[in-house]
Amino acid sequence: MKKTKRILALIGAILLLLMYVAAFIVTILDHTSDMRYWKAAMVATVIIPVLIWAYSFVYKLIKGSDDDEKNDK
């Protein structure tokens, strides 16, 4: 379970970095957007981790905490 969490965290970090790079490039190249893409990237920086936490919290509530403790060993 720890390896899975680390892999998912790494994938999430890479996706956030790619989102920033894409938003930065689009903002520079498209002057009509008025920084909409950059603002969307900033909002997604907060919303995506909160949603991931909420999904994992609900999953633990539904699945039960006993399974999580057994998988960590």
Short mmCIF file of N, CA and C in Angstrom, two decimals:
data_model
loop_
_atom_site.label_atom_id
_atom_site.label_comp_id
_atom_site.label_asym_id
_atom_site.label_seq_id
_atom_site.Cartn_x
_atom_site.Cartn_y
_atom_site.Cartn_z
N MET A 1 0.83 -1.20 0.00
CA MET A 1 0.00 0.00 0.00
C MET A 1 0.87 1.26 0.00
N LYS A 2 2.02 1.21 0.69
CA LYS A 2 2.88 2.38 0.73
C LYS A 2 3.47 2.68 -0.64
N LYS A 3 3.84 1.61 -1.38
CA LYS A 3 4.38 1.81 -2.73
C LYS A 3 3.33 2.42 -3.63
N THR A 4 2.11 1.98 -3.50
CA THR A 4 1.02 2.52 -4.32
C THR A 4 0.81 3.99 -4.02
N LYS A 5 0.83 4.35 -2.75
CA LYS A 5 0.64 5.75 -2.38
C LYS A 5 1.79 6.61 -2.92
N ARG A 6 2.99 6.10 -2.85
CA ARG A 6 4.13 6.87 -3.35
C ARG A 6 4.06 7.05 -4.85
N ILE A 7 3.67 6.00 -5.55
CA ILE A 7 3.56 6.09 -7.01
C ILE A 7 2.46 7.07 -7.39
N LEU A 8 1.32 7.00 -6.72
CA LEU A 8 0.23 7.92 -7.02
C LEU A 8 0.61 9.36 -6.69
N ALA A 9 1.35 9.57 -5.61
CA ALA A 9 1.80 10.91 -5.26
C ALA A 9 2.76 11.45 -6.31
N LEU A 10 3.64 10.61 -6.80
CA LEU A 10 4.57 11.02 -7.85
C LEU A 10 3.84 11.36 -9.14
N ILE A 11 2.87 10.55 -9.50
CA ILE A 11 2.08 10.82 -10.70
C ILE A 11 1.31 12.14 -10.54
N GLY A 12 0.75 12.37 -9.36
CA GLY A 12 0.04 13.62 -9.10
C GLY A 12 0.95 14.83 -9.20
N ALA A 13 2.16 14.72 -8.66
CA ALA A 13 3.11 15.83 -8.74
C ALA A 13 3.52 16.11 -10.18
N ILE A 14 3.73 15.06 -10.95
CA ILE A 14 4.10 15.23 -12.36
C ILE A 14 2.95 15.88 -13.13
N LEU A 15 1.73 15.45 -12.87
CA LEU A 15 0.58 16.04 -13.56
C LEU A 15 0.42 17.52 -13.21
N LEU A 16 0.61 17.87 -11.94
CA LEU A 16 0.53 19.28 -11.55
C LEU A 16 1.62 20.10 -12.24
N LEU A 17 2.83 19.56 -12.31
CA LEU A 17 3.92 20.26 -12.97
C LEU A 17 3.63 20.45 -14.45
N LEU A 18 3.14 19.41 -15.10
CA LEU A 18 2.78 19.52 -16.52
C LEU A 18 1.65 20.52 -16.74
N MET A 19 0.71 20.58 -15.81
CA MET A 19 -0.38 21.54 -15.91
C MET A 19 0.15 22.97 -15.83
N TYR A 20 1.11 23.21 -14.91
CA TYR A 20 1.71 24.53 -14.81
C TYR A 20 2.47 24.91 -16.08
N VAL A 21 3.24 23.98 -16.60
CA VAL A 21 4.02 24.26 -17.81
C VAL A 21 3.08 24.55 -18.98
N ALA A 22 2.05 23.75 -19.14
CA ALA A 22 1.10 23.96 -20.23
C ALA A 22 0.37 25.29 -20.08
N ALA A 23 -0.06 25.61 -18.85
CA ALA A 23 -0.76 26.87 -18.63
C ALA A 23 0.17 28.05 -18.88
N PHE A 24 1.42 27.94 -18.48
CA PHE A 24 2.38 29.02 -18.69
C PHE A 24 2.64 29.25 -20.18
N ILE A 25 2.82 28.17 -20.92
CA ILE A 25 3.09 28.28 -22.36
C ILE A 25 1.88 28.87 -23.08
N VAL A 26 0.68 28.39 -22.75
CA VAL A 26 -0.52 28.89 -23.40
C VAL A 26 -0.75 30.36 -23.05
N THR A 27 -0.46 30.74 -21.81
CA THR A 27 -0.63 32.13 -21.40
C THR A 27 0.33 33.04 -22.17
N ILE A 28 1.54 32.59 -22.38
CA ILE A 28 2.51 33.40 -23.12
C ILE A 28 2.13 33.51 -24.59
N LEU A 29 1.71 32.41 -25.18
CA LEU A 29 1.42 32.39 -26.62
C LEU A 29 0.08 33.01 -26.99
N ASP A 30 -0.91 32.91 -26.10
CA ASP A 30 -2.25 33.40 -26.40
C ASP A 30 -2.53 34.62 -25.51
N HIS A 31 -2.43 35.80 -26.10
CA HIS A 31 -2.60 37.02 -25.32
C HIS A 31 -4.07 37.36 -25.08
N THR A 32 -4.98 36.68 -25.72
CA THR A 32 -6.39 36.99 -25.55
C THR A 32 -7.00 36.29 -24.34
N SER A 33 -6.29 35.36 -23.74
CA SER A 33 -6.87 34.58 -22.64
C SER A 33 -6.90 35.34 -21.34
N ASP A 34 -6.11 36.43 -21.21
CA ASP A 34 -6.07 37.24 -19.99
C ASP A 34 -5.81 36.40 -18.75
N MET A 35 -4.83 35.50 -18.84
CA MET A 35 -4.39 34.70 -17.71
C MET A 35 -5.45 33.72 -17.19
N ARG A 36 -6.46 33.40 -17.98
CA ARG A 36 -7.49 32.45 -17.54
C ARG A 36 -6.91 31.08 -17.28
N TYR A 37 -6.00 30.65 -18.14
CA TYR A 37 -5.42 29.32 -17.97
C TYR A 37 -4.55 29.26 -16.72
N TRP A 38 -3.81 30.32 -16.47
CA TRP A 38 -2.95 30.35 -15.28
C TRP A 38 -3.81 30.35 -14.01
N LYS A 39 -4.90 31.11 -14.00
CA LYS A 39 -5.80 31.13 -12.85
C LYS A 39 -6.46 29.76 -12.66
N ALA A 40 -6.81 29.11 -13.75
CA ALA A 40 -7.40 27.77 -13.66
C ALA A 40 -6.39 26.78 -13.07
N ALA A 41 -5.13 26.91 -13.44
CA ALA A 41 -4.09 26.04 -12.89
C ALA A 41 -3.93 26.27 -11.39
N MET A 42 -4.01 27.51 -10.96
CA MET A 42 -3.89 27.82 -9.53
C MET A 42 -5.07 27.24 -8.74
N VAL A 43 -6.25 27.35 -9.29
CA VAL A 43 -7.43 26.80 -8.62
C VAL A 43 -7.34 25.28 -8.58
N ALA A 44 -6.90 24.68 -9.66
CA ALA A 44 -6.77 23.22 -9.70
C ALA A 44 -5.71 22.71 -8.73
N THR A 45 -4.72 23.54 -8.44
CA THR A 45 -3.69 23.17 -7.46
C THR A 45 -4.30 22.92 -6.09
N VAL A 46 -5.34 23.63 -5.76
CA VAL A 46 -6.00 23.44 -4.47
C VAL A 46 -7.07 22.37 -4.57
N ILE A 47 -7.86 22.41 -5.62
CA ILE A 47 -9.02 21.52 -5.72
C ILE A 47 -8.63 20.06 -5.92
N ILE A 48 -7.64 19.78 -6.76
CA ILE A 48 -7.27 18.40 -7.06
C ILE A 48 -6.78 17.65 -5.81
N PRO A 49 -5.85 18.20 -5.02
CA PRO A 49 -5.45 17.47 -3.81
C PRO A 49 -6.58 17.31 -2.79
N VAL A 50 -7.46 18.31 -2.69
CA VAL A 50 -8.59 18.19 -1.76
C VAL A 50 -9.53 17.08 -2.21
N LEU A 51 -9.78 16.98 -3.50
CA LEU A 51 -10.63 15.91 -4.00
C LEU A 51 -10.00 14.54 -3.80
N ILE A 52 -8.69 14.44 -4.03
CA ILE A 52 -8.01 13.16 -3.80
C ILE A 52 -8.09 12.77 -2.34
N TRP A 53 -7.89 13.74 -1.44
CA TRP A 53 -8.00 13.45 0.00
C TRP A 53 -9.42 13.01 0.34
N ALA A 54 -10.42 13.70 -0.20
CA ALA A 54 -11.81 13.36 0.11
C ALA A 54 -12.16 11.96 -0.39
N TYR A 55 -11.70 11.62 -1.59
CA TYR A 55 -11.96 10.28 -2.12
C TYR A 55 -11.31 9.21 -1.26
N SER A 56 -10.07 9.45 -0.84
CA SER A 56 -9.40 8.45 -0.01
C SER A 56 -10.04 8.36 1.37
N PHE A 57 -10.52 9.47 1.89
CA PHE A 57 -11.19 9.47 3.20
C PHE A 57 -12.49 8.67 3.13
N VAL A 58 -13.27 8.90 2.09
CA VAL A 58 -14.53 8.16 1.93
C VAL A 58 -14.25 6.69 1.70
N TYR A 59 -13.21 6.39 0.93
CA TYR A 59 -12.84 4.99 0.69
C TYR A 59 -12.49 4.29 1.99
N LYS A 60 -11.73 4.96 2.86
CA LYS A 60 -11.37 4.37 4.15
C LYS A 60 -12.61 4.17 5.02
N LEU A 61 -13.55 5.09 4.96
CA LEU A 61 -14.78 4.94 5.73
C LEU A 61 -15.59 3.75 5.25
N ILE A 62 -15.69 3.60 3.94
CA ILE A 62 -16.48 2.51 3.38
C ILE A 62 -15.77 1.17 3.56
N LYS A 63 -14.50 1.14 3.25
CA LYS A 63 -13.73 -0.11 3.28
C LYS A 63 -13.40 -0.54 4.71
N GLY A 64 -13.16 0.42 5.58
CA GLY A 64 -12.79 0.10 6.96
C GLY A 64 -11.30 0.30 7.18
N SER A 65 -10.93 0.68 8.36
CA SER A 65 -9.52 0.97 8.65
C SER A 65 -8.71 -0.30 8.91
N ASP A 66 -9.35 -1.44 9.18
CA ASP A 66 -8.62 -2.68 9.44
C ASP A 66 -7.84 -3.14 8.20
N ASP A 67 -8.43 -2.96 7.02
CA ASP A 67 -7.76 -3.37 5.80
C ASP A 67 -6.50 -2.54 5.54
N ASP A 68 -6.55 -1.26 5.87
CA ASP A 68 -5.41 -0.38 5.65
C ASP A 68 -4.25 -0.75 6.56
N GLU A 69 -4.52 -1.10 7.78
CA GLU A 69 -3.47 -1.49 8.71
C GLU A 69 -2.82 -2.81 8.31
N LYS A 70 -3.58 -3.75 7.78
CA LYS A 70 -3.03 -5.03 7.34
C LYS A 70 -2.15 -4.85 6.11
N ASN A 71 -2.51 -3.95 5.20
CA ASN A 71 -1.74 -3.75 3.98
C ASN A 71 -0.45 -3.01 4.21
N ASP A 72 -0.35 -2.21 5.25
CA ASP A 72 0.87 -1.45 5.52
C ASP A 72 2.01 -2.31 6.05
N LYS A 73 1.70 -3.47 6.59
CA LYS A 73 2.75 -4.32 7.18
C LYS A 73 3.49 -5.12 6.16
#
